PDB file of C-alpha atoms in Angstrom:
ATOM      1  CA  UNK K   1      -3.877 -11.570 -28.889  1.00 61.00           C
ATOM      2  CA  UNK K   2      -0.025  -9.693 -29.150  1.00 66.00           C
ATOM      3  CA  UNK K   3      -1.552  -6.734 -30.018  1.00 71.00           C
ATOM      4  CA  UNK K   4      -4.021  -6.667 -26.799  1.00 64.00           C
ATOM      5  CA  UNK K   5      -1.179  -7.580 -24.459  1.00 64.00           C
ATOM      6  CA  UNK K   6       1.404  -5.153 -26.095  1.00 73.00           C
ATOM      7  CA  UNK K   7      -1.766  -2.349 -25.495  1.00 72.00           C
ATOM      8  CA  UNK K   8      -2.038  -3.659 -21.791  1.00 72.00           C
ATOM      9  CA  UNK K   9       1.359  -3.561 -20.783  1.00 77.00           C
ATOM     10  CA  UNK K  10       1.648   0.123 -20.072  1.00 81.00           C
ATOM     11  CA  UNK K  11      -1.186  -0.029 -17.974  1.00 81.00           C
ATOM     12  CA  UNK K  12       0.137  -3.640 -16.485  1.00 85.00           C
ATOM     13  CA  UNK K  13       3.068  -1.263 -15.528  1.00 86.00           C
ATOM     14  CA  UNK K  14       1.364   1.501 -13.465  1.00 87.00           C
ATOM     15  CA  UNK K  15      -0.443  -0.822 -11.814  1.00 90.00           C
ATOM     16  CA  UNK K  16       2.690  -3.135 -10.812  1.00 90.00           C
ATOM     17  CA  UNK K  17       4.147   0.405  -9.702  1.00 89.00           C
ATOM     18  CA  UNK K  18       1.488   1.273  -7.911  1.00 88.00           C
ATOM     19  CA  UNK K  19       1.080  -2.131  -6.032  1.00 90.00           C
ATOM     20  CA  UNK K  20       4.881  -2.241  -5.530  1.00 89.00           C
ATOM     21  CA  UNK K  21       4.632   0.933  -3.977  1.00 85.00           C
ATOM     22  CA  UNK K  22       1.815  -0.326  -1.897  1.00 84.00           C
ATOM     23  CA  UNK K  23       3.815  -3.280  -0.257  1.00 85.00           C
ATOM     24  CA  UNK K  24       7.321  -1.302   0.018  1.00 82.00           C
ATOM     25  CA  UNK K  25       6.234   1.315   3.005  1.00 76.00           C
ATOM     26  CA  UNK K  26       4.144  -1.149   4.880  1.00 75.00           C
ATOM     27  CA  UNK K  27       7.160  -3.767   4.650  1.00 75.00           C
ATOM     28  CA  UNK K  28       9.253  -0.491   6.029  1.00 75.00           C
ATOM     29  CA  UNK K  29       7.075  -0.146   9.146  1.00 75.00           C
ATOM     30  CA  UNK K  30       7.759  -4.091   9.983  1.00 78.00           C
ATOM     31  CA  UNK K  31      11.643  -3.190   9.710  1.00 80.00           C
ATOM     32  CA  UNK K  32      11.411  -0.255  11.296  1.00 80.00           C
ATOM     33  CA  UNK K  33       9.645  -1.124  14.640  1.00 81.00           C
ATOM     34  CA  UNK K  34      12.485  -2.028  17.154  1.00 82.00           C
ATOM     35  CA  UNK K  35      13.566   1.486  16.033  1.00 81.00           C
ATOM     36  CA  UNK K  36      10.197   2.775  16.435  1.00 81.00           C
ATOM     37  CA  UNK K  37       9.680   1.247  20.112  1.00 84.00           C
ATOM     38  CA  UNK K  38      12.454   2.877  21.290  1.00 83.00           C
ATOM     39  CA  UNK K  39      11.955   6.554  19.279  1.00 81.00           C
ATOM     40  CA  UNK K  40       8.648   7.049  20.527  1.00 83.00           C
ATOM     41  CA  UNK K  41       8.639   4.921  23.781  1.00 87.00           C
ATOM     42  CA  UNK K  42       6.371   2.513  22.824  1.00 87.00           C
ATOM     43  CA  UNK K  43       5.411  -0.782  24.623  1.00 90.00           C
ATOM     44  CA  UNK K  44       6.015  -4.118  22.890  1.00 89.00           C
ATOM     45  CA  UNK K  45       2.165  -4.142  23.410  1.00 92.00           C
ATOM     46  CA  UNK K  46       1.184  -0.691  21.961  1.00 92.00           C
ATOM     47  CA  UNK K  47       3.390  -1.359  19.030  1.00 89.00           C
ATOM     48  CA  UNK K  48       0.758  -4.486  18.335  1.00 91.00           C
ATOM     49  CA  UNK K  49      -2.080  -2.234  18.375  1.00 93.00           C
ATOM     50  CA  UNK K  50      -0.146  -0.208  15.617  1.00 89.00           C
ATOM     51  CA  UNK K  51       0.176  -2.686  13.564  1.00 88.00           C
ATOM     52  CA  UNK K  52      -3.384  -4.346  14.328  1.00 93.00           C
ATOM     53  CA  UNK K  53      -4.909  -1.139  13.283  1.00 94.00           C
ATOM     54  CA  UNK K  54      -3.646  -0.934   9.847  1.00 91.00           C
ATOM     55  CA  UNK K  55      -4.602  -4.322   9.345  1.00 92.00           C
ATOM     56  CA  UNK K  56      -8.010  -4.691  11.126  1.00 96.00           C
ATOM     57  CA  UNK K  57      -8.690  -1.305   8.893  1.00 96.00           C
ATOM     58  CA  UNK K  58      -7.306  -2.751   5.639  1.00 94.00           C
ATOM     59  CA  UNK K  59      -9.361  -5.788   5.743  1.00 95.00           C
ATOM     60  CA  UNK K  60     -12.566  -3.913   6.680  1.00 96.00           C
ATOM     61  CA  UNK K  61     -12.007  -1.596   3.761  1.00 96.00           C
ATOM     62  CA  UNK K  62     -11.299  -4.140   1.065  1.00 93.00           C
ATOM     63  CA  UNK K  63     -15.194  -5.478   1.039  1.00 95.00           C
ATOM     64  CA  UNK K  64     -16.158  -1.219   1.319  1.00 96.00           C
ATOM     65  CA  UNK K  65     -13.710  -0.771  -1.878  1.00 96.00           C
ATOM     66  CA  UNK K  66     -14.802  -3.637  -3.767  1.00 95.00           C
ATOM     67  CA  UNK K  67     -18.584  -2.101  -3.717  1.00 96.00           C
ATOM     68  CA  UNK K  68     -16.989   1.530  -4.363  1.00 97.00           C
ATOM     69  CA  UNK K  69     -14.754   0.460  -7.679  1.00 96.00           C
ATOM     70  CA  UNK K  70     -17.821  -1.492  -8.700  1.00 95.00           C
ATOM     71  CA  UNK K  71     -20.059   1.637  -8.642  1.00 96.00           C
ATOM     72  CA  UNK K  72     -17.861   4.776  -9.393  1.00 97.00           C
ATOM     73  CA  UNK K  73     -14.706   5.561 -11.256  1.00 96.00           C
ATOM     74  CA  UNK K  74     -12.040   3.157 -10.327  1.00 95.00           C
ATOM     75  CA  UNK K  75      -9.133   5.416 -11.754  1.00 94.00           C
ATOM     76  CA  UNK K  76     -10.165   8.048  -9.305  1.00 96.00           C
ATOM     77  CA  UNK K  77     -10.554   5.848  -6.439  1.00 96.00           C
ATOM     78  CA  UNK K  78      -7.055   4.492  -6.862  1.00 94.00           C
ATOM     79  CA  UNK K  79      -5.357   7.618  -7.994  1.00 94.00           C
ATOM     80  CA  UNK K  80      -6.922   9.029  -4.199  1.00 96.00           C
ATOM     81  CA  UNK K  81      -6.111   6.153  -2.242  1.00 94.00           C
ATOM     82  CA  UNK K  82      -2.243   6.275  -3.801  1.00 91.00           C
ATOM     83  CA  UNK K  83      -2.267  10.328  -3.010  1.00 93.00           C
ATOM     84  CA  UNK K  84      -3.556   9.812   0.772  1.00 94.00           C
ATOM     85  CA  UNK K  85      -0.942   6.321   1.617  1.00 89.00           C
ATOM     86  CA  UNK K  86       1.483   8.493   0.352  1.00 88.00           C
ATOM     87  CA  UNK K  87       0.950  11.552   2.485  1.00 91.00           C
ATOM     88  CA  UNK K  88      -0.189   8.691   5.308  1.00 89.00           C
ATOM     89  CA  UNK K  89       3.320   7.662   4.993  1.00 85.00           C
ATOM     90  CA  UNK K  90       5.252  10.937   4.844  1.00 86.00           C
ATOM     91  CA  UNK K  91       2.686  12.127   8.370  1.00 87.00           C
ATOM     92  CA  UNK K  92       3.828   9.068   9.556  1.00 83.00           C
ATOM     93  CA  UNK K  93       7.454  10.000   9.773  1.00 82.00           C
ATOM     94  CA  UNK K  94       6.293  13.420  11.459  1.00 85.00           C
ATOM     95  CA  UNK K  95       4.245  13.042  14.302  1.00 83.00           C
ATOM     96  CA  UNK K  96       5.222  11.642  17.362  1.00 81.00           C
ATOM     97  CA  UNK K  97       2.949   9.730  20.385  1.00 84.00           C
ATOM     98  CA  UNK K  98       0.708   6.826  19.987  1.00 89.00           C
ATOM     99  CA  UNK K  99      -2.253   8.665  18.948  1.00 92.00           C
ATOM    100  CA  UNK K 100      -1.367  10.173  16.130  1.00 92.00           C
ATOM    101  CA  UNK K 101       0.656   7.240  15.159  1.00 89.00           C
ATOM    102  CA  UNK K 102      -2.695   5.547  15.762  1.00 94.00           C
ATOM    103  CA  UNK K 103      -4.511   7.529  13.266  1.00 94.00           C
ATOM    104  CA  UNK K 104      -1.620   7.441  10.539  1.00 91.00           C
ATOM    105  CA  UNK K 105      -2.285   3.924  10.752  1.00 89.00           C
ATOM    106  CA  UNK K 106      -6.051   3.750  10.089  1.00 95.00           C
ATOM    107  CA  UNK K 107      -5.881   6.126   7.492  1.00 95.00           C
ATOM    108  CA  UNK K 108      -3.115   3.950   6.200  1.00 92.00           C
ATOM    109  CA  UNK K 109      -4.853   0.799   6.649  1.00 93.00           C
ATOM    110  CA  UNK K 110      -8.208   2.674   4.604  1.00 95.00           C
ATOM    111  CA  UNK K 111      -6.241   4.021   1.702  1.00 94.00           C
ATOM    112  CA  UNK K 112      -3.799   1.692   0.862  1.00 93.00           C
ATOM    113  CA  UNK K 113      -6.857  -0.649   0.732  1.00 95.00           C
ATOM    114  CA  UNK K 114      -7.536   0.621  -2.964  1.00 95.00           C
ATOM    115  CA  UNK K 115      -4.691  -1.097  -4.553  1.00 93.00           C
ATOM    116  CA  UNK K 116      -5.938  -4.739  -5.138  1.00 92.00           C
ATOM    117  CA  UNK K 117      -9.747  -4.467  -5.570  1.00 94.00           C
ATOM    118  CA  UNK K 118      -8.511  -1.336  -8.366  1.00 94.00           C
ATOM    119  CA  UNK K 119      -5.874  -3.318 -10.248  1.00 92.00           C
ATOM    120  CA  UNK K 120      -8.868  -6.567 -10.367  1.00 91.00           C
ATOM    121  CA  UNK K 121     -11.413  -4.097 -11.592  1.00 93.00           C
ATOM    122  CA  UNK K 122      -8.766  -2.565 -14.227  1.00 90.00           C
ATOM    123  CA  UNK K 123      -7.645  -5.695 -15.312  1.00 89.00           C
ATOM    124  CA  UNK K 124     -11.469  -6.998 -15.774  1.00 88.00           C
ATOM    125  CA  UNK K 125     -12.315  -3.854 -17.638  1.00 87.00           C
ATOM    126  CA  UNK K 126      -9.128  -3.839 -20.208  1.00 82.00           C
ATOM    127  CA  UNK K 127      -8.370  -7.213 -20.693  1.00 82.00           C
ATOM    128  CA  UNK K 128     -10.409 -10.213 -22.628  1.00 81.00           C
ATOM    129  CA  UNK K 129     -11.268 -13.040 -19.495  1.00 84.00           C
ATOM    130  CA  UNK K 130      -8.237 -15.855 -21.205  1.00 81.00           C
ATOM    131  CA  UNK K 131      -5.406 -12.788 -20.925  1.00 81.00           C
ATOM    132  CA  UNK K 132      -6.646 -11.803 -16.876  1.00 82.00           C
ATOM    133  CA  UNK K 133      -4.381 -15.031 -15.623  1.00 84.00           C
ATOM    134  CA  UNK K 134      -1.272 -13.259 -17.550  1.00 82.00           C
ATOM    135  CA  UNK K 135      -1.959  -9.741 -16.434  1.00 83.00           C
ATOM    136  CA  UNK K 136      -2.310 -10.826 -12.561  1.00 85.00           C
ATOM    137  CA  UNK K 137       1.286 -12.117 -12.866  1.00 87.00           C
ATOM    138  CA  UNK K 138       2.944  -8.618 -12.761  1.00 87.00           C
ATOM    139  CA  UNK K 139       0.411  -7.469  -9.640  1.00 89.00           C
ATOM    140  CA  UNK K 140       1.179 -10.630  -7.727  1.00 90.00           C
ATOM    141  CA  UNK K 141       5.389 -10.113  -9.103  1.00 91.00           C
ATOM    142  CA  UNK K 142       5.061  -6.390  -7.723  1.00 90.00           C
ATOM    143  CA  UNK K 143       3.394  -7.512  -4.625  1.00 88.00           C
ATOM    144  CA  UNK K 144       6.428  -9.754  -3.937  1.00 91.00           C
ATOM    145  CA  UNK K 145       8.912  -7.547  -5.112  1.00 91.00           C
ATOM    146  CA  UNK K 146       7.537  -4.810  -2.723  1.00 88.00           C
ATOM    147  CA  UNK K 147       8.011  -7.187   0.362  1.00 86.00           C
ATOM    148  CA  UNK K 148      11.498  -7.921  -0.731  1.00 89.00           C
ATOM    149  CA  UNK K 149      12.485  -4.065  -1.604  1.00 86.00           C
ATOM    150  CA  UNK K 150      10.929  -2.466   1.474  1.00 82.00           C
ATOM    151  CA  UNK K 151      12.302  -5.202   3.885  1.00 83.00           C
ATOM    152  CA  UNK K 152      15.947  -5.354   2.303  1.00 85.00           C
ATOM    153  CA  UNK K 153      15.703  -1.315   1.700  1.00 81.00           C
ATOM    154  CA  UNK K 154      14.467   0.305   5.431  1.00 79.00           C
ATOM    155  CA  UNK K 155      17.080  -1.601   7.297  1.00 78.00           C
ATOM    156  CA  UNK K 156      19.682   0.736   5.804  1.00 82.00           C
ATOM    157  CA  UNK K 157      17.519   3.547   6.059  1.00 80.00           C
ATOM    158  CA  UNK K 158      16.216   3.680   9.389  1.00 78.00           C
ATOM    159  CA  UNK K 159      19.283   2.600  10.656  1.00 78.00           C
ATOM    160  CA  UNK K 160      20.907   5.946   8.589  1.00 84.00           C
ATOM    161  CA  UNK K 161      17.719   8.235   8.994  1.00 78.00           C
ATOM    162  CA  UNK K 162      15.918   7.368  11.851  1.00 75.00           C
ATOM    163  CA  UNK K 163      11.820   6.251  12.196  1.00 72.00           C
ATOM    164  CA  UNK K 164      10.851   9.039  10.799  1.00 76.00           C
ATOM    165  CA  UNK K 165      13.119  10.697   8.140  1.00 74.00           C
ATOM    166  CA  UNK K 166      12.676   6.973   6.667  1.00 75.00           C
ATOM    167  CA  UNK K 167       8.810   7.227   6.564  1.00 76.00           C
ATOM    168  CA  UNK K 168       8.841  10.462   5.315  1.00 75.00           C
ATOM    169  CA  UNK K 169      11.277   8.999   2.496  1.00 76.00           C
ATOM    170  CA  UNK K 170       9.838   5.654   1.637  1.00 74.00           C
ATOM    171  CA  UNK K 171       6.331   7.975   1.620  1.00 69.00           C
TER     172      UNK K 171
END
């Protein structure tokens, strides 16, 4: 029992990364958005349906990503998803007007969807069912920890940066 959660801790690790990551740029955006209202002359209202769309988007795509890591390769369905919330991220800190900023947001909301349904089917796959309750503990730690680091972090950087040198950093 050591020895298999010695073997699963390097993988425990990407995945924590990869989840921390995950929660740190869309905990940026919530810190960000006064900023963000008045950078791109956005409505209190429009700024809603930014957010909404991620979300609406990354609920959607949770039950689609569930059924994909179930059929196909999950390491290449997460290792895409990270690649495309990344550059979502980094596009996020270059374009300007709701539209675009609309889109970034979707395609946001669709990649960074990966992340949980990938580290569950992972941590089915490597691990023996009694050591899954240990291995969700460093997800759900990363999860937290990426709340706590991308609030406590964009302050500072937005505030330095601006909206969008900050996305393009935290991306």
């Amino acid at each position: 029992d050591a020895r298999c959660v010695r073997a699963a801790a390097p993988p425990l690790c990407l995945l924590g990364g990869c989840v921390l990551n995950n929660y740190i740029d869309r905990c940026a955006r919530s810190v960000a958005a006064p900023r963000l209202e008045v950078e791109l002359h956005l409505s209190t209202s429009l700024l809603g349906v930014l957010f909404a769309a991620f979300f609406v988007t990354y609920t959607a795509m949770q039950y689609v990503v569930g059924l994909l890591v179930d059929r196909f390769d999950v390491n290449l369905i997460l290792a895409t998803g990270f690649v495309l919330w990344s550059l979502a991220t980094i596009l996020t800190g270059l374009v300007w007007g709701f539209a675009l900023l609309f889109v970034m947001r979707l395609l946001l909301g669709i990649s960074e969807a990966v992340a949980l349904p990938s580290c569950s089917k992972i941590i089915a796959r490597q691990l023996p069912e009694h050591r899954r309750g240990f291995a969700s503990g460093p997800i759900m730690s990363a999860l937290r920890f990426g709340n706590a680091t991308g609030t406590l972090g964009a302050g500072p950087l937005v505030a330095r940066c601006g909206c969008g040198p900050a996305f393009m950093r935290v991306g």
